[in-house]
Short mmCIF file of C-alpha atoms in Angstrom, two decimals:
data_model
loop_
_atom_site.label_atom_id
_atom_site.label_comp_id
_atom_site.label_asym_id
_atom_site.label_seq_id
_atom_site.Cartn_x
_atom_site.Cartn_y
_atom_site.Cartn_z
CA ASN S 236 0.00 0.00 0.00
CA PRO S 237 1.89 3.12 -1.16
CA GLN S 238 -0.09 5.33 1.22
CA ASN S 239 0.77 3.30 4.30
CA ILE S 240 3.68 5.03 6.07
CA ALA S 241 3.19 3.56 9.56
CA TRP S 242 6.05 1.07 9.10
CA LEU S 243 8.44 3.87 8.13
CA GLY S 244 8.03 5.94 11.29
CA ARG S 245 11.35 5.24 12.99
CA GLY S 246 15.06 5.91 12.62
CA ASP S 247 16.61 5.30 9.22
CA PRO S 248 13.39 4.37 7.35
CA ALA S 249 11.90 7.69 8.52
CA THR S 250 14.66 9.77 6.93
CA HIS S 251 14.52 7.63 3.76
CA TYR S 252 10.84 8.50 3.42
CA LEU S 253 11.14 12.13 4.50
CA GLY S 254 13.91 12.79 1.98
CA TRP S 255 11.46 11.75 -0.74
CA VAL S 256 8.64 13.86 0.76
CA PHE S 257 10.71 17.02 0.38
CA PHE S 258 12.22 16.01 -2.95
CA ARG S 259 8.89 15.31 -4.66
CA ASN S 260 7.62 18.87 -4.03
CA LEU S 261 10.70 20.69 -5.33
CA SER S 262 11.14 22.11 -8.80
CA TRP S 263 13.64 20.30 -10.99
CA SER S 264 17.26 21.29 -10.52
CA PHE S 265 20.63 20.37 -11.92
CA PRO S 266 22.09 18.07 -10.74
CA LEU S 267 18.74 16.31 -10.61
CA GLY S 268 19.23 14.91 -7.12
CA LEU S 269 19.53 18.23 -5.29
CA ASN S 270 17.17 18.38 -2.30
CA PRO S 271 17.84 21.68 -0.47
CA SER S 272 14.51 21.73 1.38
CA TYR S 273 15.62 18.75 3.46
CA GLY S 274 18.66 20.11 5.24
CA LEU S 275 18.91 23.71 4.04
CA GLU S 276 22.55 24.64 4.68
CA LEU S 277 23.45 21.20 6.04
CA CYS S 278 22.94 19.16 2.85
CA ASN S 279 21.08 19.32 -0.41
CA ALA S 280 20.97 15.92 -2.14
CA VAL S 281 18.52 13.03 -2.03
CA ILE S 282 21.36 10.48 -1.87
CA PHE S 283 22.33 11.58 1.63
CA SER S 284 18.89 10.87 3.06
CA ASP S 285 19.30 7.42 1.46
CA SER S 286 15.96 7.89 -0.27
CA ASN S 287 16.85 5.63 -3.22
CA PRO S 288 17.55 8.24 -5.93
CA LEU S 289 16.68 5.71 -8.64
CA LEU S 290 13.03 5.50 -7.59
CA ALA S 291 12.90 9.12 -6.44
CA LEU S 292 13.86 10.26 -9.95
CA ILE S 293 11.41 7.82 -11.55
CA PHE S 294 8.44 8.97 -9.46
CA LYS S 295 9.20 12.70 -9.21
CA PRO S 296 7.79 13.57 -12.68
CA PHE S 297 4.44 12.19 -11.49
CA ALA S 298 4.51 13.90 -8.07
CA THR S 299 1.46 16.05 -8.75
CA LEU S 300 -0.55 12.99 -9.82
CA LEU S 301 0.45 10.86 -6.84
CA PRO S 302 -1.57 10.93 -3.62
CA GLU S 303 -0.20 12.30 -0.37
CA PRO S 304 1.28 10.54 1.36
CA PHE S 305 2.96 8.26 -1.16
CA GLN S 306 5.91 5.95 -0.56
CA TYR S 307 7.68 3.62 -2.98
CA PHE S 308 9.70 1.68 -0.43
CA GLY S 309 7.21 -1.18 -0.21
CA LEU S 310 7.50 -1.56 -3.97
CA TRP S 311 11.30 -1.46 -3.64
CA LEU S 312 11.34 -4.30 -1.10
CA LEU S 313 9.10 -6.36 -3.39
CA MET S 314 11.50 -5.66 -6.26
CA CYS S 315 14.41 -6.76 -4.08
CA PHE S 316 12.81 -10.17 -3.50
CA VAL S 317 11.80 -10.63 -7.13
CA LEU S 318 15.16 -9.57 -8.57
CA GLN S 319 17.11 -11.51 -5.93
CA SER S 320 15.21 -14.58 -7.13
CA TRP S 321 15.79 -13.76 -10.79
CA PHE S 322 19.52 -13.17 -10.60
CA ALA S 323 19.98 -16.14 -8.28
CA TRP S 324 18.20 -18.21 -10.96
CA LYS S 325 20.52 -16.79 -13.62
CA LEU S 326 23.56 -17.45 -11.43
CA MET S 327 22.47 -21.04 -10.88
CA GLY S 328 22.27 -21.40 -14.65
CA VAL S 329 26.06 -21.10 -14.70
CA VAL S 330 26.18 -24.24 -12.55
CA THR S 331 23.48 -26.47 -14.01
CA ASP S 332 20.68 -26.74 -16.58
CA ASN S 333 18.56 -28.84 -14.21
CA VAL S 334 15.45 -26.76 -13.45
CA THR S 335 14.86 -28.31 -10.03
CA LEU S 336 18.42 -27.68 -8.92
CA ARG S 337 18.27 -24.11 -10.20
CA LEU S 338 15.06 -23.43 -8.29
CA LEU S 339 16.35 -24.91 -5.05
CA GLY S 340 19.64 -23.05 -5.32
CA ALA S 341 17.89 -19.75 -6.09
CA ALA S 342 15.64 -20.18 -3.06
CA LEU S 343 18.70 -20.52 -0.82
CA PHE S 344 19.89 -17.13 -2.06
CA LEU S 345 16.44 -15.69 -1.42
CA PHE S 346 16.21 -16.63 2.25
CA ASN S 347 19.40 -14.81 3.09
CA PRO S 348 19.61 -13.30 6.59
CA VAL S 349 21.82 -10.39 5.55
CA MET S 350 19.48 -9.17 2.82
CA ILE S 351 16.32 -9.49 4.90
CA LEU S 352 17.99 -7.84 7.90
CA ARG S 353 18.65 -4.69 5.85
CA MET S 354 14.97 -4.37 4.97
CA GLY S 355 14.23 -3.27 8.51
CA VAL S 356 16.97 -0.63 8.68
CA HIS S 357 18.70 0.57 5.49
CA MET S 358 16.19 -0.25 2.79
CA SER S 359 18.32 0.71 -0.21
CA LEU S 360 21.00 -1.69 1.05
CA ALA S 361 18.51 -4.54 0.66
CA GLY S 362 19.30 -4.37 -3.07
CA HIS S 363 21.58 -7.40 -2.91
CA PHE S 364 20.34 -8.46 -6.34
CA LEU S 365 22.88 -5.96 -7.68
CA ILE S 366 25.68 -8.05 -6.15
CA LEU S 367 24.23 -11.26 -7.61
CA ALA S 368 23.88 -9.56 -11.00
CA ALA S 369 27.54 -8.51 -10.87
CA LEU S 370 28.68 -12.01 -9.96
CA TYR S 371 26.54 -13.42 -12.77
CA LEU S 372 28.05 -11.06 -15.35
CA ASN S 373 31.52 -11.97 -14.11
CA LEU S 374 30.98 -15.72 -14.10
CA ARG S 375 28.83 -16.29 -17.16
CA PRO S 376 30.45 -17.23 -20.48
CA HIS S 377 31.50 -14.19 -22.48
CA ILE S 378 28.92 -12.92 -24.95
CA GLY S 379 28.74 -9.82 -27.07
CA LYS S 380 27.91 -6.33 -25.75
CA HIS S 381 29.11 -7.17 -22.27
CA TYR S 382 29.77 -3.49 -21.67
CA LEU S 383 26.09 -2.57 -22.09
CA ALA S 384 25.07 -4.92 -19.29
CA TRP S 385 27.86 -3.64 -17.05
CA GLY S 386 27.06 -0.02 -17.85
CA THR S 387 23.41 -0.49 -16.95
CA LEU S 388 24.28 -2.30 -13.74
CA LEU S 389 26.81 0.34 -12.69
CA ALA S 390 24.38 3.18 -13.41
CA ILE S 391 21.59 1.55 -11.40
CA SER S 392 23.96 0.77 -8.53
CA ALA S 393 25.12 4.39 -8.44
CA LEU S 394 21.51 5.52 -8.16
CA VAL S 395 20.73 3.08 -5.35
CA HIS S 396 23.61 3.19 -2.85
CA ALA S 397 27.32 4.01 -2.78
CA TYR S 398 28.32 0.82 -0.94
CA LEU S 399 26.60 -1.37 -3.51
CA LEU S 400 28.22 0.67 -6.27
CA VAL S 401 31.72 -0.04 -4.94
CA MET S 402 31.04 -3.77 -4.71
CA VAL S 403 29.62 -3.94 -8.23
CA ALA S 404 32.38 -1.73 -9.66
CA LEU S 405 35.17 -3.89 -8.25
CA ILE S 406 33.59 -7.06 -9.63
CA TRP S 407 33.31 -5.30 -13.02
CA ILE S 408 36.99 -4.31 -12.90
CA ALA S 409 37.89 -7.95 -12.17
CA ASP S 410 35.82 -9.05 -15.17
CA LEU S 411 37.38 -6.40 -17.43
CA LEU S 412 40.89 -7.40 -16.46
CA ALA S 413 40.13 -11.10 -16.90
CA ARG S 414 38.65 -10.56 -20.37
CA THR S 415 41.67 -8.50 -21.37
CA ILE S 416 44.22 -11.02 -20.07
CA GLU S 417 42.35 -13.87 -21.75
CA GLN S 418 42.40 -11.81 -24.99
CA GLN S 419 38.63 -11.69 -25.24
CA LEU S 420 39.15 -7.93 -25.47
CA ILE S 421 42.00 -6.10 -27.13
CA PRO S 422 43.66 -3.47 -24.89
CA ARG S 423 42.21 -0.56 -26.86
CA LYS S 424 38.64 -1.78 -26.35
CA SER S 425 39.36 -2.44 -22.67
CA ILE S 426 40.49 1.15 -22.21
CA VAL S 427 37.42 2.44 -24.07
CA GLU S 428 35.13 0.35 -21.85
CA LEU S 429 36.95 1.45 -18.70
CA VAL S 430 36.82 5.16 -19.52
CA SER S 431 33.28 5.18 -20.90
CA LEU S 432 31.72 3.23 -18.02
CA LEU S 433 33.60 5.26 -15.43
CA PHE S 434 32.20 8.37 -17.12
CA VAL S 435 28.65 6.98 -17.07
CA THR S 436 29.01 5.98 -13.43
CA GLY S 437 30.48 9.35 -12.46
CA PHE S 438 27.68 11.16 -14.27
CA CYS S 439 25.05 9.16 -12.37
CA CYS S 440 26.84 9.87 -9.09
CA TRP S 441 26.90 13.57 -9.93
CA GLN S 442 23.19 13.63 -10.74
CA ALA S 443 22.32 11.72 -7.56
CA GLY S 444 24.19 14.37 -5.54
CA TYR S 445 27.22 12.46 -4.30
CA PHE S 446 29.48 15.50 -4.69
CA THR S 447 27.37 18.01 -2.77
CA VAL S 448 29.05 17.27 0.55
CA GLU S 449 32.57 18.60 0.95
CA GLY S 450 35.41 16.15 1.66
CA ASP S 451 35.50 16.78 5.41
CA GLY S 452 31.96 15.49 5.72
CA LEU S 453 32.37 12.29 3.72
CA GLY S 454 34.53 10.44 6.21
CA SER S 455 36.35 11.19 9.42
CA PHE S 456 35.60 8.29 11.75
CA GLY S 457 34.11 4.81 11.87
CA PHE S 458 36.63 2.71 9.95
CA GLY S 459 37.78 0.00 12.33
CA LEU S 460 34.54 0.09 14.32
CA PHE S 461 31.76 -0.88 11.89
CA ARG S 462 33.64 -3.90 10.56
CA ALA S 463 33.11 -7.61 10.05
CA ASN S 464 34.26 -10.14 12.60
CA ALA S 465 36.60 -12.78 11.18
CA LEU S 466 34.12 -15.45 12.35
CA THR S 467 31.07 -13.70 10.93
CA TYR S 468 30.30 -16.56 8.52
CA PHE S 469 29.71 -18.86 11.50
CA ASP S 470 27.92 -16.41 13.81
CA PRO S 471 24.09 -16.60 13.45
CA ALA S 472 23.64 -13.24 15.22
CA GLY S 473 20.07 -14.11 16.20
CA TRP S 474 19.18 -15.82 12.91
CA SER S 475 19.13 -19.42 14.10
CA TYR S 476 17.16 -21.47 16.60
CA VAL S 477 19.79 -24.21 16.55
CA LEU S 478 23.10 -22.36 16.66
CA ASN S 479 24.07 -20.11 19.54
CA ASP S 480 25.29 -16.60 18.87
CA MET S 481 29.03 -16.20 19.12
CA PRO S 482 30.60 -13.57 21.37
CA GLY S 483 31.94 -10.60 19.44
CA VAL S 484 33.29 -7.11 19.85
CA PRO S 485 31.46 -3.75 19.49
CA GLY S 486 30.78 -2.76 15.88
CA ASP S 487 30.38 -6.24 14.42
CA GLY S 488 26.72 -5.65 13.50
CA ASP S 489 27.41 -4.04 10.11
CA GLY S 490 29.52 -6.99 8.99
CA ILE S 491 27.05 -9.83 9.53
CA ALA S 492 27.55 -12.49 6.84
CA PHE S 493 25.84 -15.56 8.30
CA PRO S 494 24.49 -17.47 5.26
CA GLY S 495 21.93 -19.55 7.16
CA LEU S 496 21.97 -23.03 8.69
CA GLY S 497 20.85 -24.67 5.44
CA VAL S 498 23.84 -23.24 3.59
CA MET S 499 26.08 -24.27 6.49
CA LEU S 500 24.89 -27.86 5.98
CA LEU S 501 25.77 -27.66 2.29
CA THR S 502 29.17 -26.21 3.24
CA VAL S 503 29.93 -29.47 5.06
CA CYS S 504 28.80 -31.47 2.00
CA ALA S 505 30.96 -29.32 -0.30
CA PHE S 506 33.97 -29.69 2.01
CA LEU S 507 33.58 -33.48 1.97
CA HIS S 508 33.54 -33.38 -1.82
CA ILE S 509 36.79 -31.36 -1.84
CA LEU S 510 38.39 -33.91 0.49
CA SER S 511 37.45 -36.66 -1.94
CA GLY S 512 39.97 -35.20 -4.39
CA ASN S 513 37.58 -35.29 -7.35
CA SER S 514 36.37 -31.70 -7.28
CA ASN S 515 38.99 -29.97 -9.47
CA PHE S 516 38.41 -27.11 -7.08
CA ILE S 517 41.90 -25.64 -7.44
CA VAL S 518 41.67 -25.68 -11.24
CA VAL S 519 38.33 -23.85 -11.15
CA MET S 520 39.68 -21.30 -8.67
CA ARG S 521 42.68 -20.53 -10.87
CA LYS S 522 40.39 -19.59 -13.73
CA ARG S 523 38.85 -16.88 -11.55
CA LEU S 524 42.03 -15.66 -9.93
CA ILE S 525 41.38 -11.95 -10.47
CA LEU S 526 37.88 -12.20 -9.02
CA LEU S 527 39.31 -14.05 -6.04
CA LEU S 528 41.88 -11.30 -5.51
CA VAL S 529 39.12 -8.68 -5.56
CA LEU S 530 37.06 -10.69 -3.08
CA PHE S 531 40.13 -11.08 -0.87
CA GLY S 532 40.65 -7.31 -0.98
CA LEU S 533 37.02 -6.72 -0.02
CA MET S 534 37.40 -9.14 2.87
CA VAL S 535 40.53 -7.37 4.13
CA PHE S 536 38.74 -4.03 3.96
CA ALA S 537 35.69 -5.49 5.70
CA LEU S 538 37.85 -6.75 8.58
CA SER S 539 39.54 -3.30 8.79
CA ASN S 540 42.75 -2.64 10.71
CA LYS S 541 41.05 -3.67 13.97
CA ILE S 542 40.45 -7.36 13.40
CA GLY S 543 37.85 -8.99 15.61
CA VAL S 544 38.12 -12.73 16.08
CA GLY S 545 35.19 -13.70 18.23
CA PRO S 546 35.52 -11.62 21.43
CA TYR S 547 39.19 -10.80 20.78
CA GLU S 548 40.56 -7.86 18.85
CA PHE S 549 43.91 -7.39 17.13
CA ASP S 550 44.94 -4.25 15.33
CA TYR S 551 47.69 -3.13 13.02
CA TRP S 552 48.91 0.36 12.25
CA LEU S 553 47.68 2.39 9.30
CA PRO S 554 48.50 6.03 8.53
CA GLU S 555 45.84 8.51 9.64
CA SER S 556 45.44 9.66 6.04
CA VAL S 557 44.56 6.10 4.99
CA ILE S 558 42.09 5.68 7.85
CA SER S 559 40.47 9.02 7.04
CA MET S 560 40.07 8.02 3.38
CA ALA S 561 38.80 4.55 4.31
CA SER S 562 36.22 6.16 6.61
CA ILE S 563 34.36 7.40 3.53
CA PHE S 564 33.06 3.82 3.63
CA ARG S 565 33.24 3.62 7.41
CA ALA S 566 30.81 0.70 7.66
CA SER S 567 33.50 -1.44 6.07
CA GLY S 568 31.93 -4.65 7.33
CA ARG S 569 29.35 -4.43 4.55
CA MET S 570 32.07 -5.16 2.00
CA VAL S 571 31.97 -8.76 3.12
CA TRP S 572 28.66 -9.31 1.33
CA PRO S 573 30.12 -10.19 -2.11
CA VAL S 574 32.47 -12.60 -0.36
CA MET S 575 29.51 -14.23 1.37
CA TYR S 576 27.52 -14.57 -1.86
CA ALA S 577 30.51 -15.92 -3.75
CA THR S 578 31.00 -18.47 -0.97
CA ILE S 579 27.34 -19.52 -1.14
CA PHE S 580 27.69 -19.89 -4.91
CA ALA S 581 30.86 -21.97 -4.51
CA VAL S 582 29.18 -24.22 -1.93
CA ILE S 583 26.17 -24.85 -4.18
CA PHE S 584 28.47 -25.32 -7.18
CA LEU S 585 30.50 -27.99 -5.38
CA THR S 586 27.37 -29.73 -4.13
CA VAL S 587 25.70 -29.82 -7.54
CA ARG S 588 28.87 -30.87 -9.38
CA GLY S 589 30.08 -33.25 -6.69
CA TYR S 590 26.96 -35.40 -6.29
CA LYS S 591 24.63 -37.17 -8.67
CA PRO S 592 21.56 -35.10 -9.64
CA ARG S 593 19.13 -37.02 -7.45
CA ALA S 594 21.43 -36.78 -4.42
CA ALA S 595 22.13 -33.10 -5.11
CA ILE S 596 18.39 -32.37 -5.32
CA MET S 597 17.85 -34.16 -2.01
CA LEU S 598 20.67 -32.25 -0.32
CA LEU S 599 19.49 -28.85 -1.62
CA ALA S 600 15.87 -29.60 -0.69
CA ILE S 601 16.83 -30.56 2.87
CA ALA S 602 19.07 -27.51 3.10
CA LEU S 603 16.24 -25.25 1.90
CA VAL S 604 13.76 -26.58 4.45
CA ILE S 605 16.32 -26.06 7.19
CA GLN S 606 17.22 -22.61 5.82
CA VAL S 607 13.64 -21.33 5.78
CA SER S 608 12.59 -22.77 9.12
CA ASP S 609 15.76 -21.93 11.06
CA THR S 610 16.24 -18.38 9.76
CA ARG S 611 12.69 -17.70 10.92
CA ALA S 612 14.37 -16.83 14.20
CA GLY S 613 15.41 -13.61 12.49
CA TRP S 614 13.00 -12.88 9.66
CA VAL S 615 9.88 -13.22 11.78
CA ASN S 616 11.09 -10.22 13.78
CA ILE S 617 11.69 -8.19 10.62
CA ARG S 618 8.25 -9.11 9.34
CA SER S 619 6.68 -8.05 12.64
CA LEU S 620 8.56 -4.75 12.47
CA LEU S 621 7.39 -4.00 8.93
CA MET S 622 3.79 -5.14 9.32
CA ALA S 623 2.68 -2.22 11.50
CA SER S 624 -1.01 -1.30 11.52
CA PRO S 625 -1.54 0.75 8.33
CA SER S 626 -1.71 4.52 8.68
CA THR S 627 -1.28 7.56 6.44
CA THR S 628 0.17 9.67 9.26
CA TRP S 629 2.65 9.43 12.11
CA LYS S 630 1.74 10.26 15.67
CA THR S 631 2.94 13.77 16.51
CA PRO S 632 3.04 15.90 19.68
CA LEU S 633 2.37 19.04 17.60
CA VAL S 634 -1.39 19.32 18.16
CA ASP S 635 -1.90 23.00 19.05
CA PRO S 636 -3.71 25.10 16.39
CA PHE S 637 -0.65 27.32 16.32
CA TRP S 638 1.27 24.91 14.10
CA GLN S 639 -1.22 25.03 11.25
CA SER S 640 -1.34 28.81 11.40
CA ALA S 641 2.46 29.03 11.49
CA ALA S 642 2.71 26.73 8.46
CA SER S 643 0.70 29.23 6.42
CA ARG S 644 3.03 32.12 7.41
CA TYR S 645 6.55 30.67 7.31
CA GLN S 646 8.50 28.85 4.62
CA LYS S 647 11.19 27.24 6.79
CA VAL S 648 11.43 25.39 10.09
CA ARG S 649 14.78 25.82 11.81
CA TRP S 650 16.23 24.05 14.83
CA VAL S 651 18.62 26.02 17.02
CA SER S 652 21.35 25.05 17.14
CA PRO S 653 21.33 23.28 13.73
CA GLN S 654 23.00 19.87 13.63
CA ASN S 655 22.58 16.51 11.99
CA LEU S 656 20.32 14.10 13.89
CA SER S 657 19.08 16.74 16.35
CA ALA S 658 16.84 15.80 19.26
CA HIS S 659 13.45 16.23 17.53
CA TRP S 660 14.43 15.90 13.89
CA MET S 661 11.70 13.42 12.98
CA THR S 662 8.85 15.37 14.56
CA LEU S 663 9.94 18.65 12.99
CA SER S 664 10.73 17.16 9.58
CA ASP S 665 7.36 15.43 9.54
CA PHE S 666 5.65 18.74 10.32
CA ALA S 667 7.65 20.64 7.70
CA GLY S 668 7.11 17.98 5.05
CA ARG S 669 3.38 17.83 5.66
CA TYR S 670 3.03 21.57 4.98
CA HIS S 671 5.70 21.72 2.22
CA LEU S 672 8.13 23.77 4.29
CA ALA S 673 11.93 23.51 4.24
CA THR S 674 13.86 22.48 7.36
CA ASP S 675 17.30 21.91 8.81
CA ALA S 676 15.97 19.50 11.45
CA VAL S 677 17.09 16.41 9.57
CA TYR S 678 18.93 13.10 9.74
CA LEU S 679 21.44 12.65 6.94
CA GLY S 680 24.06 10.04 6.14
CA ARG S 681 26.76 12.64 5.57
CA VAL S 682 26.99 16.33 6.50
CA SER S 683 29.81 18.74 5.78
CA ALA S 684 31.46 19.87 9.00
CA VAL S 685 32.16 23.23 7.34
CA ALA S 686 28.51 23.70 6.37
CA GLN S 687 27.28 22.64 9.80
CA GLY S 688 29.73 24.98 11.51
CA GLY S 689 28.57 27.87 9.33
CA ALA S 690 24.90 27.15 10.06
CA GLN S 691 25.58 27.00 13.79
CA ARG S 692 27.41 30.33 13.74
CA SER S 693 24.56 31.99 11.85
CA ALA S 694 22.04 30.61 14.34
CA ASP S 695 24.12 31.80 17.30
CA MET S 696 24.38 35.30 15.79
CA ALA S 697 20.62 35.44 15.25
CA VAL S 698 19.91 34.45 18.85
CA ALA S 699 22.50 36.87 20.24
CA SER S 700 21.27 39.82 18.16
CA GLY S 701 17.57 39.06 18.20
CA LYS S 702 17.45 39.40 14.42
CA TYR S 703 15.84 36.40 12.75
CA ASP S 704 14.88 35.45 9.21
CA VAL S 705 11.28 36.55 8.80
CA ASP S 706 10.46 33.50 6.66
CA SER S 707 11.62 31.00 9.31
CA LEU S 708 9.97 29.47 12.36
CA TYR S 709 12.60 28.73 15.01
CA LEU S 710 12.48 25.94 17.57
CA LEU S 711 15.05 26.24 20.30
CA ASP S 712 16.82 24.03 22.77
CA GLN S 713 16.70 25.19 26.39
CA GLN S 714 19.99 27.06 26.34
CA SER S 715 19.12 28.93 23.14
CA PHE S 716 15.69 29.73 24.57
CA LEU S 717 17.24 31.43 27.61
CA GLN S 718 19.57 33.43 25.37
CA ALA S 719 16.73 34.37 23.00
CA ALA S 720 14.65 35.71 25.89
CA VAL S 721 17.30 38.36 26.56
CA SER S 722 17.48 39.75 23.02
CA LEU S 723 13.78 39.25 22.12
CA ASP S 724 11.94 42.02 20.29
CA ARG S 725 8.76 41.73 22.33
CA ASN S 726 6.83 44.10 20.12
CA ALA S 727 7.22 41.94 17.06
CA ASP S 728 8.45 38.43 17.86
CA MET S 729 6.79 35.74 19.93
CA LEU S 730 8.69 33.41 22.24
CA ALA S 731 6.52 30.69 23.73
CA LYS S 732 6.41 27.08 24.84
CA ILE S 733 3.92 25.16 22.72
CA ASP S 734 3.30 21.42 23.02
CA GLY S 735 6.56 21.14 24.97
CA PHE S 736 8.66 22.97 22.33
CA TYR S 737 10.33 26.36 22.73
CA VAL S 738 9.17 28.37 19.72
CA LEU S 739 10.35 31.71 18.39
CA ALA S 740 8.07 33.15 15.71
CA PRO S 741 9.57 36.27 14.07
CA GLY S 742 7.00 39.01 13.38
CA TRP S 743 4.18 36.92 14.82
CA LYS S 744 2.73 39.74 16.93
CA GLN S 745 2.58 41.95 13.87
CA SER S 746 0.71 39.36 11.82
CA SER S 747 -3.00 38.70 11.62
CA GLU S 748 -2.47 35.19 12.98
CA GLY S 749 -1.00 36.33 16.27
CA PRO S 750 -4.03 37.69 18.12
CA ALA S 751 -6.20 34.73 16.99
CA ILE S 752 -4.22 32.28 19.11
CA ASN S 753 -4.07 32.61 22.86
CA LEU S 754 -0.41 32.02 23.64
CA ALA S 755 1.36 33.34 26.71
CA ASP S 756 5.01 34.30 26.41
CA PRO S 757 7.09 32.40 28.96
#
């Protein structure tokens, strides 16, 4: 139901939705992804509210025809399941032509804890089908116009999420190098493909708004904290009834790569086949050496320089400049996902190729039953979280008639002092979005420290001088409220506490709305 927003009213999903709310009502700009109403001076691009620029740009031309509210995130999650199934089916086609085996293998990719887990938090990151598509393009036999498929995949990835783009891009580079070394491409064509697809990808990033945050805001901390534990493949992290969670260290949550108990069973079967000496596993691995090197590099980055092994942590030195650059992708643990999917593929490959078809079907069927039933320990909670009672509004404490009157007078809602993820960002953004106002009370993935510092200084000067923007409604924290009371122009401006919020309304007492509402200055 595109008008049901009840399940989006918390944390990250809330800012994903709110970014779209503001974006849909703006006039077109260039780059296309600019979203200045959601963030004002703090940020101005739809990518940094993680609102899935791909779908935002698709639906924006129809904004006036769409109902309010309208959300496309339910459709996105449906697409994630469908496309995860499709590309898993295509990937299984590299292994076998047996329809039953392909279906069973694809289903194991579908009931993946890591993908489903993201649906309750970072919805764009549930697009794991992009990773499967990249692995499929890398592993399938070479056919003509490979670059068109890669170009499309890179463009879509850039318009979905930066982390997924990096994973897909590295797998593409591995494929390009392999095709060049194997002389499927002459060097000149390889260079043309490299330059042209990098240009296409960069253009998509530019239009999505990647470059609107200055370098100091892209990464300064986090690398080494939000990493993958070295034992993540064996840690169910709440996604198994049978296996106990393993002790870890703080920050392991972003690097979960547990494939499910059913896949773990197949891992044992695949390992037994390797031990038999009839698998030709080493020969197959050598043919994909460049891909393996890329996956190894992703694994190293995912582990970071602070390696967690169960509850123990070991670190090695890296220059501060390297750590600062790596912190652009501070949740490095996510980079383990292609490694996990490649491992699942290898396990299914060895099982299908190592056993007779009937035995392989039996093993995959048993594994699937175990996978679905045991991972219910995790996905039932995600389902419960998403299946909130339908509603077209969120509960709000802003119930006084003042708010509706203020929305007709002002064009902006400002929080003093402005900062990312301020105390009441969701309440204020919801109010501003409902009345098509701009706001700096937001939650964004990245904010420029320079821009935030400038906004804070401007707010401090306004409070100290008592001179405020006449088009802005100000909501103050307690300290700013006390300072504003000293410099208040009591003949023109109103300072009051309304529904528990300290409000400063410039020019309110000079407006026709002022006398109609009985508000006592504090």
